Short mmCIF file of C-alpha atoms in Angstrom, two decimals:
data_model
loop_
_atom_site.label_atom_id
_atom_site.label_comp_id
_atom_site.label_asym_id
_atom_site.label_seq_id
_atom_site.Cartn_x
_atom_site.Cartn_y
_atom_site.Cartn_z
CA MET A 1 -21.43 -0.57 -18.84
CA GLN A 2 -24.91 0.90 -18.89
CA SER A 3 -25.68 3.81 -16.58
CA ASN A 4 -28.29 1.79 -14.66
CA ASN A 5 -25.53 -0.66 -13.65
CA LEU A 6 -23.64 2.18 -12.00
CA LEU A 7 -26.80 3.23 -10.20
CA GLU A 8 -27.30 -0.37 -9.07
CA LEU A 9 -23.78 -0.36 -7.64
CA ALA A 10 -24.47 2.86 -5.76
CA GLY A 11 -27.69 1.38 -4.42
CA ALA A 12 -25.92 -1.81 -3.38
CA VAL A 13 -23.36 0.22 -1.43
CA SER A 14 -26.12 2.25 0.21
CA SER A 15 -28.13 -0.83 1.17
CA GLY A 16 -25.15 -2.80 2.43
CA ALA A 17 -25.37 -5.44 -0.30
CA VAL A 18 -21.85 -4.28 -1.14
CA ARG A 19 -19.70 -3.72 1.95
CA VAL A 20 -17.18 -0.89 2.09
CA VAL A 21 -14.05 -1.92 3.99
CA ASP A 22 -11.64 0.81 5.04
CA LEU A 23 -8.06 -0.40 4.55
CA THR A 24 -6.53 2.83 5.88
CA PHE A 25 -4.84 3.80 9.13
CA THR A 26 -5.63 7.17 10.66
CA LEU A 27 -2.87 9.62 9.72
CA SER A 28 -1.56 10.93 13.01
CA PRO A 29 1.66 12.38 14.48
CA ASP A 30 2.50 9.08 16.22
CA PHE A 31 2.37 6.99 13.03
CA PRO A 32 5.79 5.36 12.42
CA VAL A 33 7.77 6.61 9.43
CA ILE A 34 10.35 4.83 7.34
CA VAL A 35 13.83 5.23 8.85
CA LEU A 36 16.77 5.19 6.42
CA PRO A 37 20.49 5.01 7.24
CA PRO A 38 21.59 8.37 8.66
CA GLU A 39 23.59 9.36 5.58
CA PHE A 40 20.36 9.59 3.57
CA GLY A 41 17.51 12.08 3.74
CA GLN A 42 14.73 11.25 6.16
CA ALA A 43 10.94 11.37 5.91
CA ALA A 44 9.26 13.95 8.12
CA PRO A 45 6.65 12.73 10.59
CA VAL A 46 3.07 13.94 10.41
CA ARG A 47 2.57 17.37 11.93
CA ILE A 48 -0.88 18.82 12.55
CA GLN A 49 -0.97 22.52 13.48
CA GLU A 50 -4.27 24.04 14.49
CA ILE A 51 -5.12 27.26 12.66
CA SER A 52 -8.37 28.03 14.49
CA ARG A 53 -11.11 26.23 16.39
CA TYR A 54 -14.21 28.44 16.78
CA ASP A 55 -12.17 31.08 18.61
CA GLY A 56 -10.52 34.44 18.07
CA ARG A 57 -8.38 33.00 15.29
CA GLY A 58 -11.55 32.06 13.41
CA PRO A 59 -14.86 32.30 15.27
CA ALA A 60 -16.98 30.01 13.08
CA TRP A 61 -14.55 27.45 11.76
CA TYR A 62 -12.01 24.79 12.68
CA TRP A 63 -9.06 23.85 10.44
CA ASN A 64 -5.43 22.77 10.49
CA ASN A 65 -2.18 23.03 8.61
CA VAL A 66 -0.88 19.52 7.93
CA THR A 67 2.61 18.50 6.80
CA PHE A 68 3.94 15.03 6.04
CA GLY A 69 6.25 13.13 3.74
CA GLU A 70 4.77 11.64 0.58
CA HIS A 71 5.42 8.13 1.91
CA THR A 72 3.80 8.42 5.31
CA GLY A 73 0.94 6.44 6.80
CA THR A 74 -1.16 4.32 4.47
CA HIS A 75 0.38 5.48 1.23
CA PHE A 76 0.79 4.99 -2.50
CA ASP A 77 4.02 4.52 -4.47
CA ALA A 78 4.10 5.77 -8.06
CA PRO A 79 6.67 4.53 -10.62
CA ILE A 80 8.72 7.74 -10.38
CA HIS A 81 9.44 6.87 -6.73
CA TRP A 82 12.16 4.40 -7.83
CA PHE A 83 15.04 4.88 -10.25
CA THR A 84 13.78 2.02 -12.43
CA GLY A 85 10.63 4.00 -13.21
CA LYS A 86 12.07 7.50 -13.43
CA ASN A 87 11.94 7.77 -17.24
CA LEU A 88 8.54 6.21 -17.82
CA PRO A 89 5.65 8.33 -19.15
CA ASN A 90 2.82 9.27 -16.79
CA ASN A 91 4.88 7.98 -13.87
CA ALA A 92 3.86 10.43 -11.12
CA VAL A 93 0.67 10.66 -9.06
CA ASP A 94 -0.56 13.68 -11.03
CA THR A 95 -0.10 12.06 -14.44
CA MET A 96 -0.92 8.38 -13.83
CA PRO A 97 -4.13 7.14 -15.49
CA ALA A 98 -7.10 7.73 -13.20
CA LYS A 99 -8.61 4.39 -14.28
CA ASP A 100 -5.70 2.62 -12.55
CA MET A 101 -7.04 3.87 -9.21
CA ILE A 102 -9.84 1.26 -9.32
CA ALA A 103 -8.92 -2.40 -9.76
CA PRO A 104 -9.76 -5.88 -8.41
CA ALA A 105 -7.61 -7.53 -5.77
CA CYS A 106 -6.28 -10.96 -4.90
CA VAL A 107 -5.51 -11.34 -1.19
CA ILE A 108 -2.88 -13.90 -0.23
CA ASP A 109 -3.13 -14.85 3.44
CA CYS A 110 0.30 -15.51 4.95
CA SER A 111 -0.61 -14.34 8.45
CA ALA A 112 0.25 -17.69 10.05
CA GLN A 113 3.72 -17.73 8.52
CA ALA A 114 4.40 -14.10 9.46
CA ALA A 115 3.34 -14.80 13.06
CA GLN A 116 6.05 -17.45 13.25
CA ASP A 117 8.78 -15.54 11.39
CA PRO A 118 9.01 -11.73 11.13
CA ASP A 119 11.34 -12.19 8.15
CA PHE A 120 8.84 -14.38 6.27
CA LEU A 121 9.11 -14.07 2.48
CA LEU A 122 6.42 -14.65 -0.10
CA THR A 123 7.65 -16.98 -2.87
CA VAL A 124 6.47 -18.19 -6.27
CA PRO A 125 5.55 -21.67 -4.94
CA LEU A 126 3.39 -20.09 -2.24
CA VAL A 127 1.53 -18.01 -4.82
CA GLU A 128 1.13 -21.03 -7.09
CA ALA A 129 -0.36 -22.95 -4.16
CA TRP A 130 -2.78 -20.06 -3.63
CA GLU A 131 -3.69 -20.14 -7.34
CA ALA A 132 -4.39 -23.88 -7.12
CA LYS A 133 -7.17 -23.03 -4.65
CA HIS A 134 -8.45 -19.72 -5.97
CA GLY A 135 -7.52 -19.57 -9.64
CA ARG A 136 -4.88 -17.80 -11.65
CA ILE A 137 -4.21 -14.18 -10.72
CA PRO A 138 -5.80 -12.10 -13.51
CA GLU A 139 -3.88 -9.31 -15.23
CA ARG A 140 -4.23 -5.79 -13.83
CA ASN A 141 -5.21 -7.05 -10.38
CA TRP A 142 -3.70 -5.91 -7.12
CA VAL A 143 -1.95 -8.60 -5.12
CA LEU A 144 -2.31 -7.82 -1.42
CA LEU A 145 -0.12 -9.69 1.05
CA ARG A 146 -2.03 -10.32 4.27
CA THR A 147 0.30 -10.78 7.25
CA ASP A 148 -1.81 -9.22 10.05
CA TRP A 149 1.22 -7.01 10.70
CA SER A 150 -1.18 -4.07 10.95
CA LYS A 151 -2.50 -5.49 14.24
CA LYS A 152 0.80 -4.82 16.01
CA GLY A 153 1.30 -1.82 18.27
CA TRP A 154 3.47 1.02 17.01
CA ARG A 155 6.39 -0.09 19.19
CA ASP A 156 6.59 -3.39 17.29
CA TYR A 157 5.37 -2.20 13.91
CA SER A 158 8.69 -1.11 12.41
CA ASN A 159 10.52 -3.90 14.28
CA LEU A 160 13.87 -2.13 14.05
CA ARG A 161 16.96 -3.90 15.33
CA ASP A 162 20.66 -3.13 15.14
CA ASP A 163 20.79 -4.56 11.60
CA GLY A 164 17.65 -2.83 10.36
CA ALA A 165 13.98 -3.69 10.10
CA HIS A 166 12.66 -7.23 10.34
CA THR A 167 9.27 -7.32 8.63
CA PRO A 168 7.72 -9.75 6.11
CA GLY A 169 7.50 -9.18 2.38
CA PRO A 170 8.12 -10.71 -1.05
CA ASN A 171 11.35 -12.23 -2.31
CA SER A 172 12.95 -11.12 -5.57
CA ALA A 173 11.77 -14.02 -7.71
CA VAL A 174 8.09 -13.62 -6.85
CA MET A 175 8.09 -9.89 -7.59
CA LYS A 176 9.65 -10.42 -11.01
CA TRP A 177 7.15 -13.23 -11.65
CA LEU A 178 4.09 -11.27 -10.52
CA VAL A 179 5.01 -8.39 -12.80
CA GLU A 180 6.17 -10.34 -15.84
CA GLU A 181 4.07 -13.51 -15.68
CA ARG A 182 0.86 -12.26 -14.06
CA GLY A 183 0.85 -8.61 -15.12
CA VAL A 184 -0.31 -7.28 -11.74
CA ILE A 185 -1.27 -3.62 -11.46
CA GLY A 186 0.45 -3.39 -8.10
CA PHE A 187 1.40 -5.00 -4.81
CA GLY A 188 0.20 -4.04 -1.35
CA THR A 189 1.32 -4.86 2.19
CA GLU A 190 0.42 -4.22 5.82
CA THR A 191 4.01 -3.24 6.65
CA ILE A 192 5.71 0.12 6.33
CA GLY A 193 6.99 -0.71 2.82
CA THR A 194 6.17 -3.03 -0.06
CA ASP A 195 9.51 -4.77 0.48
CA ALA A 196 10.62 -6.97 3.34
CA GLY A 197 12.54 -5.26 6.11
CA GLN A 198 15.82 -6.88 5.06
CA ALA A 199 15.25 -6.42 1.31
CA GLY A 200 18.21 -4.08 0.99
CA HIS A 201 20.34 -7.23 1.00
CA PHE A 202 18.39 -8.91 -1.81
CA GLU A 203 19.40 -9.06 -5.46
CA PRO A 204 18.26 -6.68 -6.77
CA PRO A 205 17.87 -4.61 -3.60
CA TYR A 206 14.26 -3.80 -2.75
CA PRO A 207 12.80 -5.99 -5.51
CA ALA A 208 9.18 -4.90 -5.03
CA HIS A 209 10.19 -1.33 -5.80
CA HIS A 210 12.62 -2.40 -8.52
CA PHE A 211 10.26 -4.59 -10.55
CA LEU A 212 6.95 -2.84 -9.87
CA HIS A 213 8.03 0.68 -10.68
CA GLY A 214 10.30 -0.33 -13.53
CA ALA A 215 7.20 -1.75 -15.22
CA GLY A 216 5.00 1.25 -14.44
CA ARG A 217 3.13 -0.50 -11.63
CA TYR A 218 2.21 0.69 -8.16
CA GLY A 219 2.66 -0.01 -4.48
CA LEU A 220 0.40 0.28 -1.43
CA GLN A 221 1.66 -0.04 2.11
CA CYS A 222 0.53 0.35 5.69
CA LEU A 223 -2.79 -1.25 4.81
CA CYS A 224 -5.08 -2.65 7.50
CA ASN A 225 -8.21 -4.81 7.71
CA LEU A 226 -7.03 -7.20 5.01
CA ASP A 227 -8.52 -9.97 7.16
CA GLN A 228 -11.94 -8.60 6.16
CA LEU A 229 -11.36 -9.25 2.46
CA PRO A 230 -12.01 -12.48 0.54
CA PRO A 231 -9.18 -14.12 -1.44
CA THR A 232 -10.77 -12.83 -4.66
CA GLY A 233 -13.65 -10.58 -5.62
CA ALA A 234 -12.86 -7.34 -3.79
CA VAL A 235 -12.43 -4.12 -5.76
CA ILE A 236 -9.85 -1.62 -4.49
CA VAL A 237 -10.27 2.14 -4.79
CA ALA A 238 -6.88 3.79 -4.22
CA SER A 239 -6.70 7.46 -5.25
CA PRO A 240 -3.48 9.26 -4.29
CA LEU A 241 -3.39 13.01 -3.86
CA LYS A 242 -2.69 14.81 -7.14
CA ILE A 243 0.67 16.24 -6.11
CA GLN A 244 2.64 17.89 -8.91
CA ASN A 245 5.31 15.38 -10.02
CA GLY A 246 4.61 13.49 -6.81
CA SER A 247 6.34 10.20 -6.11
CA GLY A 248 3.47 9.04 -3.91
CA SER A 249 1.10 10.23 -1.23
CA PRO A 250 -0.97 9.23 1.77
CA LEU A 251 -4.44 8.22 0.68
CA ARG A 252 -7.71 6.62 1.76
CA VAL A 253 -7.83 3.05 0.45
CA ILE A 254 -11.22 1.35 0.42
CA ALA A 255 -12.38 -2.06 -0.77
CA LEU A 256 -15.80 -2.93 -2.17
CA VAL A 257 -16.86 -6.44 -1.18
CA ALA A 258 -20.08 -8.28 -2.00
CA SER A 259 -21.94 -9.17 1.19
CA THR A 260 -22.54 -12.87 1.75
#
């Protein structure tokens, strides 16, 4: 690409010819965290501790100490997060290729189905029906599952019941297919994880994690504003924090979309 093309892109963003859509929730202490069975370790919630705010602790400046788990808020999953990806090269957020942080996206709208069934599962036939309308999913694209789950209040967001979470996601067959037959760079959701709430009972358990990370691919979760993206044509910028040997991190996810 010639340098003037990059300048044209910057100008298009500045003028509004290319829209910037923020796909990120605000990281705050009340954001729900993943809850595992009590015998396992638990993610810490977000904690924001004020250091000073233009006062005796620091007269001219305001700043905070912030602590959180790697997989909190709108966050990124690296291959090292799952046992299937633990031995891959460049599998952590500090060693993954920086070029993978920018990639096109295909957005599959299943919001109507998820509104009817919190345990809705994306399947291969549903994706093939989407492809019949919008074209084959290109290699190294994100597939983002739109469910409008991000519009729920925090009380309903995790949707925990006595038998665990009930949230939509992909089934096992479609995750294997997206990775092996379409070569996606990653999979993103509006829910608290890339897998369905009941995916621990699938074969293999948690197939989004299993197949994505085993193939060196990535996950995005707790996305919002997917209803502002077209089915194809958006470019996702997803740059996780460069944590040493990190399995993931909160991040700011933005989409670049041509204005119509």
